[in-house]
Amino acid sequence: MTETHRQQLRLGKCIEDLDKLHNVPELKTKRATMLCKTAQKLFENAEEARLNGDEESSYVYYMKYLRIIAYISKDKEYLKEKSYFNNMLGTKNPNKALDAAEKLKSSLIDRYAKEQKAKRLNDIKESELFKQKIDESRKKQMEIVPIIEAPTPLGLPGPDEVTIKSEQLYSILKSGKLKVMILDVRPGSAYVESHIAYHMCISVPEECISPGQSANVLEQNLPAASKEVWAERASMELIVILDWNSTEVIPGKTLHLLKTILLKWDVKVHYARPPVALKGGYEDWLLKYPAFTTNPQAVPPRQEEFLDDMLSEIDYPNWSDLAPVTPPSRPKPHQLKPGEPIIDRASKAVAVQIYEERARMQLILEQQERLADTSLTLEMQRIEAEQDWEKVRVQRESEQHDEVRAMFLLREQEIISQLMQLENKQYDMEQENLSLREQLEEYQRREREDAARLADSIASAAHDKEAEAERARLASEQAAAERELEAKRARIADMQAQRVQLDQHREQLQQQRLRKQHASRRARRQDDDSDSYMASPDSPGATGLNRSHSSPNIPKMQSVEEDMIIPIVDRSTKPAKVAPSSDMYQRDFQPVWGRVERGLTGLKNLGNTCYMNSIVQCLNNTNMLVTYFCSGEYLGHVNRSHSTRGAIAEELAAVVRALWSGQYRFIAIKDLKNVVAKHQRTFRGCEQQDSHEFLTILMDWLHLDLQFTISVPSNKDDLPASEKAWYEYTKSKESMILQLFYGQIKSTVMCTVCGKQSVTYESFSNLSLEMPANSNRCSLSDCLKLYLNGETIPGWNCPSCKEKRDALKKLDISRLPPILVIHFKRFYVDPQEYMCNTYRKKQTFIDFPLEDLDMSEFSLNCSNKNMYDLYAVSNHYGSMEGGHYTAACRNTVTSKNVACNKHNGYGKWHKFDDHLVTVISSAEVRSSAAYILFYACHDPASLS
């Protein structure tokens, strides 16, 4: 092989590097036949690499081949049938491989030595040349005419980019126009060995970074040389974080943890822009700019996936290769010969049906296998989250500074919310698994019946040889299919057993935490009255981590209005005054600053206020309502004569404007909560409340706060009954809230004896639907039909019969609103504990459409345009004893008044979990946690 044909060295820098690569995995479990086939493939790959001039790969393949040959020579199967296995391997191949490996080793040793020498000389020349160019450019910077070169990626990355290329960073550092800080999160020893040669590049060792950590704690753990530069981070225009070779910021990894610490847990610092990661890490920088490092000879750690075991590239033969299953063949059309008996072939259709049933069973078992695997992953995530929660809880209890304690409170809130949602996902998967199991049992029953019919059909023609062969073939296929199904069932059972073991392990860890907390409380019993984040895990009625109400159970703070005793004053003798606009005073949003996409600002939990946050975020994604508030149109409709004097509407409008400003990561709606609490005692304090109750009361308040007068037709009595009832309800007063959210129900009661009907009309701001009894899964259509179907009313006073009669009551939707809000009655009084008024929750999974909900079937106005799209969901996780609310919303607001163009967040689903806002897939919107649905009509004008 001539030197010109040899490929460039790339797998190592010396022969010892290659010797680390030709280890083979555990071979004791492999049969000799499989090992021989693997050895053949390795030998072929080695020969091919050698012919292509790839000496390194060829050497590694040859050495792997020889190791497997050495193992096979001691195998019992080989010793019994040496001639068979030698013929399979090739008698000359082992000696050929040994000779070739020796020659390659000698050649590679020489090449590595020459390359190292050439590289050292080249590095010296390149370093000198680089320094010379820098000196020359500094001297002639003002005189040199710019040279037109190929375009390079200069300048800052875009506002939505999370990574920066080495070329971009190099050009920024070279220009010296921006204040840049580089945070190297590789191990401390790797930083000492080699790092970017820049005065603002410091080591933030990965061993110092842990989940839930604050920036203050991290700073205390930094090396002394890094602390001085770290203190200047607030003045930086660009912060770059890097590890060895990451190309993206993956949640849970070191880069993501550091980015989270900087953005969420560095309260006193406002960053000009979020930190960006160096794409490809230090390895990419070392490759492209070795002279701009403290040590260009540093060796990056190798990727385990490729270099630790190159056998992963080989497609090993599996058991199906060794014993292939013959696919069922279709019988050829048979021509009858004279004197040949006639056979009934009607059984062929039954056989085809059996194949179809087996295919369905295979599909169901694959789905069950996927569910079991996902469930196992979720269980692991629950264990990790609970361990994180315990770590954060201990850090919070030991922290003395109020600001840092508040950060730990937020982190605890995040983890507990995550645990509730993981538990809900587990429940949904269990219900889906039950449904699949029922389908599987049904298919198995059908298969047994079809097989029995087919066997009877074949048995009736037992005298025929063809029938005998068909019966034998059927039995063989059925046995093979059963073995395959049993193998899948065994894998599913194994994963389920692993999940049970993990669940038991999680329970043991929880018990250990409870014991530690008991001991800790006994040690500080005198300080037990200090503020606590949540109910203790072992308090009465508490189980595991589900004991919190909402997310935090922050001290029961009372608003100023609740503590004040308001004297009763007779104001009848005083002139009426108009309440001043709430815009006259400064609101306390307690904002955490940070640029975000408009409408994607979170809401801080003020102590079990997640029910309020969830509803506010759903309303904040209602297109027409956002435009109404952000444009200021509502100001002309504020009603000062109502008991709330317009305060509810003004506070909600202020919140919506803040959420759409794009200036804050999250805010607190303390002023809105105080005004709500002032007018409704239920919402005072920090107790968990029902989001549906809050929404219903809020709709009525907003309608009264934003009223305007409409003209009533002079011929009102001539209008249809529904229209007349609508005008009587509004009393010439309408509002944007009424026009958007309110509809009308027609209630018809009919006597079962004389047929006399009584019709009434009622307005609604949301439909509150029951769910079918004793059902773990149902559809929105099922709930609507149950709501609208007739029911019997005993003892109705019939105006015609003048007696008590049984009557039928039927509901119909006579007027659909542009925004249709649907509530599911998940909470009910336990009939076994009705004296204690104990509530329970239905975890029923309801399948509802995300697009094109057709309400024509359920409305008296059977228009083809009654189509709705889902845009928001208020979710409830947990139970009555401990629950948490979130919202899932799809942002479609495009009004010029809120300056929202198409951006990364436009049209996507987001989860609003108090102060956290994250992108989710549409598949995550449907769950058994869905509590209130918000639908928007395609064409609101068609409903008028």
mmCIF file of N, CA, C and O in Angstrom, residues 294-349:
data_model
loop_
_atom_site.group_PDB
_atom_site.id
_atom_site.type_symbol
_atom_site.label_atom_id
_atom_site.label_comp_id
_atom_site.label_asym_id
_atom_site.label_seq_id
_atom_site.Cartn_x
_atom_site.Cartn_y
_atom_site.Cartn_z
ATOM 1 N N THR A 294 -4.556 27.805 25.900
ATOM 2 C CA THR A 294 -3.364 27.755 26.740
ATOM 3 C C THR A 294 -2.533 26.506 26.495
ATOM 4 O O THR A 294 -1.355 26.470 26.837
ATOM 5 N N ASN A 295 -3.146 25.477 25.914
ATOM 6 C CA ASN A 295 -2.424 24.240 25.628
ATOM 7 C C ASN A 295 -3.101 23.523 24.474
ATOM 8 O O ASN A 295 -4.097 22.826 24.668
ATOM 9 N N PRO A 296 -2.593 23.665 23.242
ATOM 10 C CA PRO A 296 -3.237 23.024 22.088
ATOM 11 C C PRO A 296 -3.053 21.511 22.046
ATOM 12 O O PRO A 296 -3.662 20.847 21.207
ATOM 13 N N GLN A 297 -2.223 20.961 22.939
ATOM 14 C CA GLN A 297 -1.967 19.517 22.943
ATOM 15 C C GLN A 297 -3.003 18.746 23.762
ATOM 16 O O GLN A 297 -2.927 17.515 23.862
ATOM 17 N N ALA A 298 -3.992 19.438 24.363
ATOM 18 C CA ALA A 298 -4.991 18.753 25.193
ATOM 19 C C ALA A 298 -5.775 17.758 24.357
ATOM 20 O O ALA A 298 -6.085 18.004 23.191
ATOM 21 N N VAL A 299 -6.107 16.614 24.960
ATOM 22 C CA VAL A 299 -6.823 15.545 24.254
ATOM 23 C C VAL A 299 -8.247 15.465 24.807
ATOM 24 O O VAL A 299 -8.435 15.163 25.992
ATOM 25 N N PRO A 300 -9.271 15.724 23.991
ATOM 26 C CA PRO A 300 -10.655 15.620 24.467
ATOM 27 C C PRO A 300 -11.013 14.182 24.795
ATOM 28 O O PRO A 300 -10.455 13.244 24.201
ATOM 29 N N PRO A 301 -11.927 13.965 25.742
ATOM 30 C CA PRO A 301 -12.372 12.594 26.025
ATOM 31 C C PRO A 301 -13.109 12.029 24.833
ATOM 32 O O PRO A 301 -13.836 12.739 24.147
ATOM 33 N N ARG A 302 -12.939 10.746 24.589
ATOM 34 C CA ARG A 302 -13.535 10.122 23.409
ATOM 35 C C ARG A 302 -15.012 9.828 23.637
ATOM 36 O O ARG A 302 -15.443 9.582 24.753
ATOM 37 N N GLN A 303 -15.763 9.800 22.535
ATOM 38 C CA GLN A 303 -17.181 9.461 22.601
ATOM 39 C C GLN A 303 -17.314 7.963 22.826
ATOM 40 O O GLN A 303 -16.836 7.152 22.044
ATOM 41 N N GLU A 304 -18.006 7.573 23.870
ATOM 42 C CA GLU A 304 -18.139 6.159 24.205
ATOM 43 C C GLU A 304 -18.917 5.390 23.148
ATOM 44 O O GLU A 304 -18.641 4.230 22.883
ATOM 45 N N GLU A 305 -19.882 6.092 22.516
ATOM 46 C CA GLU A 305 -20.751 5.357 21.598
ATOM 47 C C GLU A 305 -19.963 4.751 20.438
ATOM 48 O O GLU A 305 -20.295 3.685 19.943
ATOM 49 N N PHE A 306 -18.850 5.447 19.995
ATOM 50 C CA PHE A 306 -18.142 4.950 18.829
ATOM 51 C C PHE A 306 -16.845 4.261 19.177
ATOM 52 O O PHE A 306 -16.529 3.191 18.662
ATOM 53 N N LEU A 307 -16.089 4.850 20.112
ATOM 54 C CA LEU A 307 -14.734 4.381 20.311
ATOM 55 C C LEU A 307 -14.602 3.315 21.381
ATOM 56 O O LEU A 307 -13.663 2.539 21.344
ATOM 57 N N ASP A 308 -15.502 3.275 22.378
ATOM 58 C CA ASP A 308 -15.336 2.280 23.425
ATOM 59 C C ASP A 308 -15.568 0.875 22.909
ATOM 60 O O ASP A 308 -15.008 -0.076 23.407
ATOM 61 N N ASP A 309 -16.414 0.748 21.904
ATOM 62 C CA ASP A 309 -16.674 -0.594 21.396
ATOM 63 C C ASP A 309 -17.131 -0.505 19.956
ATOM 64 O O ASP A 309 -18.286 -0.222 19.687
ATOM 65 N N MET A 310 -16.222 -0.728 19.024
ATOM 66 C CA MET A 310 -16.594 -0.603 17.619
ATOM 67 C C MET A 310 -17.448 -1.768 17.153
ATOM 68 O O MET A 310 -17.915 -1.807 16.030
ATOM 69 N N LEU A 311 -17.653 -2.750 18.024
ATOM 70 C CA LEU A 311 -18.563 -3.836 17.662
ATOM 71 C C LEU A 311 -19.992 -3.347 17.510
ATOM 72 O O LEU A 311 -20.831 -4.017 16.926
ATOM 73 N N SER A 312 -20.288 -2.121 18.086
ATOM 74 C CA SER A 312 -21.646 -1.600 17.956
ATOM 75 C C SER A 312 -21.990 -1.293 16.506
ATOM 76 O O SER A 312 -23.159 -1.173 16.148
ATOM 77 N N GLU A 313 -20.962 -1.161 15.639
ATOM 78 C CA GLU A 313 -21.218 -0.888 14.233
ATOM 79 C C GLU A 313 -21.585 -2.153 13.472
ATOM 80 O O GLU A 313 -22.055 -2.099 12.347
ATOM 81 N N ILE A 314 -21.344 -3.311 14.071
ATOM 82 C CA ILE A 314 -21.576 -4.571 13.381
ATOM 83 C C ILE A 314 -23.008 -5.007 13.602
ATOM 84 O O ILE A 314 -23.518 -4.988 14.718
ATOM 85 N N ASP A 315 -23.693 -5.388 12.553
ATOM 86 C CA ASP A 315 -25.046 -5.920 12.681
ATOM 87 C C ASP A 315 -24.944 -7.402 13.026
ATOM 88 O O ASP A 315 -24.737 -8.259 12.165
ATOM 89 N N TYR A 316 -25.061 -7.722 14.317
ATOM 90 C CA TYR A 316 -24.936 -9.101 14.748
ATOM 91 C C TYR A 316 -26.148 -9.909 14.323
ATOM 92 O O TYR A 316 -27.282 -9.410 14.347
ATOM 93 N N PRO A 317 -25.960 -11.169 13.977
ATOM 94 C CA PRO A 317 -27.120 -12.011 13.644
ATOM 95 C C PRO A 317 -27.937 -12.269 14.891
ATOM 96 O O PRO A 317 -27.399 -12.455 15.973
ATOM 97 N N ASN A 318 -29.265 -12.218 14.762
ATOM 98 C CA ASN A 318 -30.131 -12.529 15.903
ATOM 99 C C ASN A 318 -30.711 -13.922 15.741
ATOM 100 O O ASN A 318 -30.454 -14.625 14.771
ATOM 101 N N TRP A 319 -31.520 -14.304 16.703
ATOM 102 C CA TRP A 319 -32.046 -15.674 16.698
ATOM 103 C C TRP A 319 -32.924 -15.927 15.470
ATOM 104 O O TRP A 319 -32.991 -17.046 14.970
ATOM 105 N N SER A 320 -33.588 -14.860 15.005
ATOM 106 C CA SER A 320 -34.425 -15.054 13.822
ATOM 107 C C SER A 320 -33.578 -15.357 12.589
ATOM 108 O O SER A 320 -34.036 -16.014 11.659
ATOM 109 N N ASP A 321 -32.294 -14.842 12.594
ATOM 110 C CA ASP A 321 -31.399 -15.164 11.478
ATOM 111 C C ASP A 321 -31.002 -16.634 11.500
ATOM 112 O O ASP A 321 -30.819 -17.271 10.472
ATOM 113 N N LEU A 322 -30.837 -17.167 12.733
ATOM 114 C CA LEU A 322 -30.398 -18.556 12.862
ATOM 115 C C LEU A 322 -31.531 -19.536 12.583
ATOM 116 O O LEU A 322 -31.323 -20.622 12.077
ATOM 117 N N ALA A 323 -32.755 -19.161 12.976
ATOM 118 C CA ALA A 323 -33.891 -20.063 12.775
ATOM 119 C C ALA A 323 -35.055 -19.261 12.213
ATOM 120 O O ALA A 323 -35.981 -18.903 12.938
ATOM 121 N N PRO A 324 -35.013 -18.889 10.955
ATOM 122 C CA PRO A 324 -36.064 -18.055 10.385
ATOM 123 C C PRO A 324 -37.413 -18.760 10.383
ATOM 124 O O PRO A 324 -37.506 -19.956 10.147
ATOM 125 N N VAL A 325 -38.439 -17.953 10.710
ATOM 126 C CA VAL A 325 -39.798 -18.494 10.728
ATOM 127 C C VAL A 325 -40.381 -18.359 9.335
ATOM 128 O O VAL A 325 -40.405 -17.281 8.752
ATOM 129 N N THR A 326 -40.850 -19.435 8.791
ATOM 130 C CA THR A 326 -41.416 -19.414 7.448
ATOM 131 C C THR A 326 -42.738 -18.680 7.455
ATOM 132 O O THR A 326 -43.629 -19.020 8.236
ATOM 133 N N PRO A 327 -42.877 -17.616 6.667
ATOM 134 C CA PRO A 327 -44.145 -16.892 6.643
ATOM 135 C C PRO A 327 -45.255 -17.753 6.072
ATOM 136 O O PRO A 327 -45.012 -18.649 5.269
ATOM 137 N N PRO A 328 -46.485 -17.509 6.532
ATOM 138 C CA PRO A 328 -47.593 -18.318 6.014
ATOM 139 C C PRO A 328 -47.759 -18.099 4.512
ATOM 140 O O PRO A 328 -47.805 -16.964 4.048
ATOM 141 N N SER A 329 -47.769 -19.168 3.773
ATOM 142 C CA SER A 329 -47.901 -19.081 2.320
ATOM 143 C C SER A 329 -49.339 -19.338 1.913
ATOM 144 O O SER A 329 -50.046 -20.143 2.526
ATOM 145 N N ARG A 330 -49.757 -18.613 0.916
ATOM 146 C CA ARG A 330 -51.122 -18.790 0.429
ATOM 147 C C ARG A 330 -51.177 -20.025 -0.465
ATOM 148 O O ARG A 330 -50.321 -20.211 -1.316
ATOM 149 N N PRO A 331 -52.180 -20.874 -0.291
ATOM 150 C CA PRO A 331 -52.293 -22.063 -1.148
ATOM 151 C C PRO A 331 -52.561 -21.663 -2.603
ATOM 152 O O PRO A 331 -53.298 -20.708 -2.862
ATOM 153 N N LYS A 332 -51.924 -22.362 -3.529
ATOM 154 C CA LYS A 332 -52.117 -22.064 -4.944
ATOM 155 C C LYS A 332 -53.497 -22.552 -5.394
ATOM 156 O O LYS A 332 -54.041 -23.511 -4.840
ATOM 157 N N PRO A 333 -54.057 -21.833 -6.359
ATOM 158 C CA PRO A 333 -55.348 -22.288 -6.881
ATOM 159 C C PRO A 333 -55.254 -23.731 -7.361
ATOM 160 O O PRO A 333 -54.314 -24.112 -8.060
ATOM 161 N N HIS A 334 -56.220 -24.528 -6.955
ATOM 162 C CA HIS A 334 -56.169 -25.964 -7.234
ATOM 163 C C HIS A 334 -57.217 -26.328 -8.282
ATOM 164 O O HIS A 334 -58.397 -25.985 -8.124
ATOM 165 N N GLN A 335 -56.773 -26.959 -9.348
ATOM 166 C CA GLN A 335 -57.691 -27.406 -10.410
ATOM 167 C C GLN A 335 -58.116 -28.836 -10.133
ATOM 168 O O GLN A 335 -57.295 -29.711 -9.878
ATOM 169 N N LEU A 336 -59.391 -29.055 -10.146
ATOM 170 C CA LEU A 336 -59.906 -30.399 -9.883
ATOM 171 C C LEU A 336 -59.604 -31.321 -11.058
ATOM 172 O O LEU A 336 -59.709 -30.944 -12.224
ATOM 173 N N LYS A 337 -59.216 -32.544 -10.724
ATOM 174 C CA LYS A 337 -58.983 -33.568 -11.726
ATOM 175 C C LYS A 337 -60.161 -34.543 -11.714
ATOM 176 O O LYS A 337 -60.878 -34.640 -10.715
ATOM 177 N N PRO A 338 -60.336 -35.261 -12.773
ATOM 178 C CA PRO A 338 -61.447 -36.233 -12.811
ATOM 179 C C PRO A 338 -61.313 -37.251 -11.682
ATOM 180 O O PRO A 338 -60.257 -37.837 -11.475
ATOM 181 N N GLY A 339 -62.375 -37.416 -10.920
ATOM 182 C CA GLY A 339 -62.389 -38.372 -9.827
ATOM 183 C C GLY A 339 -61.866 -37.852 -8.512
ATOM 184 O O GLY A 339 -61.902 -38.553 -7.506
ATOM 185 N N GLU A 340 -61.332 -36.601 -8.488
ATOM 186 C CA GLU A 340 -60.795 -36.035 -7.246
ATOM 187 C C GLU A 340 -61.940 -35.533 -6.374
ATOM 188 O O GLU A 340 -62.875 -34.911 -6.865
ATOM 189 N N PRO A 341 -61.905 -35.812 -5.047
ATOM 190 C CA PRO A 341 -63.005 -35.390 -4.172
ATOM 191 C C PRO A 341 -63.061 -33.862 -4.049
ATOM 192 O O PRO A 341 -62.050 -33.181 -4.093
ATOM 193 N N ILE A 342 -64.257 -33.314 -3.902
ATOM 194 C CA ILE A 342 -64.479 -31.882 -3.748
ATOM 195 C C ILE A 342 -64.292 -31.507 -2.277
ATOM 196 O O ILE A 342 -64.844 -32.163 -1.391
ATOM 197 N N ILE A 343 -63.516 -30.441 -2.021
ATOM 198 C CA ILE A 343 -63.225 -30.008 -0.647
ATOM 199 C C ILE A 343 -63.886 -28.651 -0.406
ATOM 200 O O ILE A 343 -63.806 -27.758 -1.253
ATOM 201 N N ASP A 344 -64.476 -28.506 0.759
ATOM 202 C CA ASP A 344 -65.085 -27.219 1.129
ATOM 203 C C ASP A 344 -63.991 -26.238 1.543
ATOM 204 O O ASP A 344 -63.312 -26.435 2.548
ATOM 205 N N ARG A 345 -63.828 -25.144 0.772
ATOM 206 C CA ARG A 345 -62.787 -24.157 1.045
ATOM 207 C C ARG A 345 -63.340 -22.899 1.697
ATOM 208 O O ARG A 345 -62.700 -21.849 1.697
ATOM 209 N N ALA A 346 -64.511 -22.997 2.269
ATOM 210 C CA ALA A 346 -65.076 -21.824 2.957
ATOM 211 C C ALA A 346 -64.274 -21.462 4.197
ATOM 212 O O ALA A 346 -64.372 -20.351 4.716
ATOM 213 N N SER A 347 -63.456 -22.435 4.673
ATOM 214 C CA SER A 347 -62.660 -22.162 5.877
ATOM 215 C C SER A 347 -61.547 -21.152 5.615
ATOM 216 O O SER A 347 -60.941 -20.636 6.547
ATOM 217 N N LYS A 348 -61.262 -20.845 4.346
ATOM 218 C CA LYS A 348 -60.181 -19.901 4.035
ATOM 219 C C LYS A 348 -60.485 -18.518 4.608
ATOM 220 O O LYS A 348 -59.592 -17.831 5.139
ATOM 221 N N ALA A 349 -61.732 -18.098 4.535
ATOM 222 C CA ALA A 349 -62.095 -16.783 5.080
ATOM 223 C C ALA A 349 -61.872 -16.739 6.582
ATOM 224 O O ALA A 349 -61.439 -15.725 7.138
#
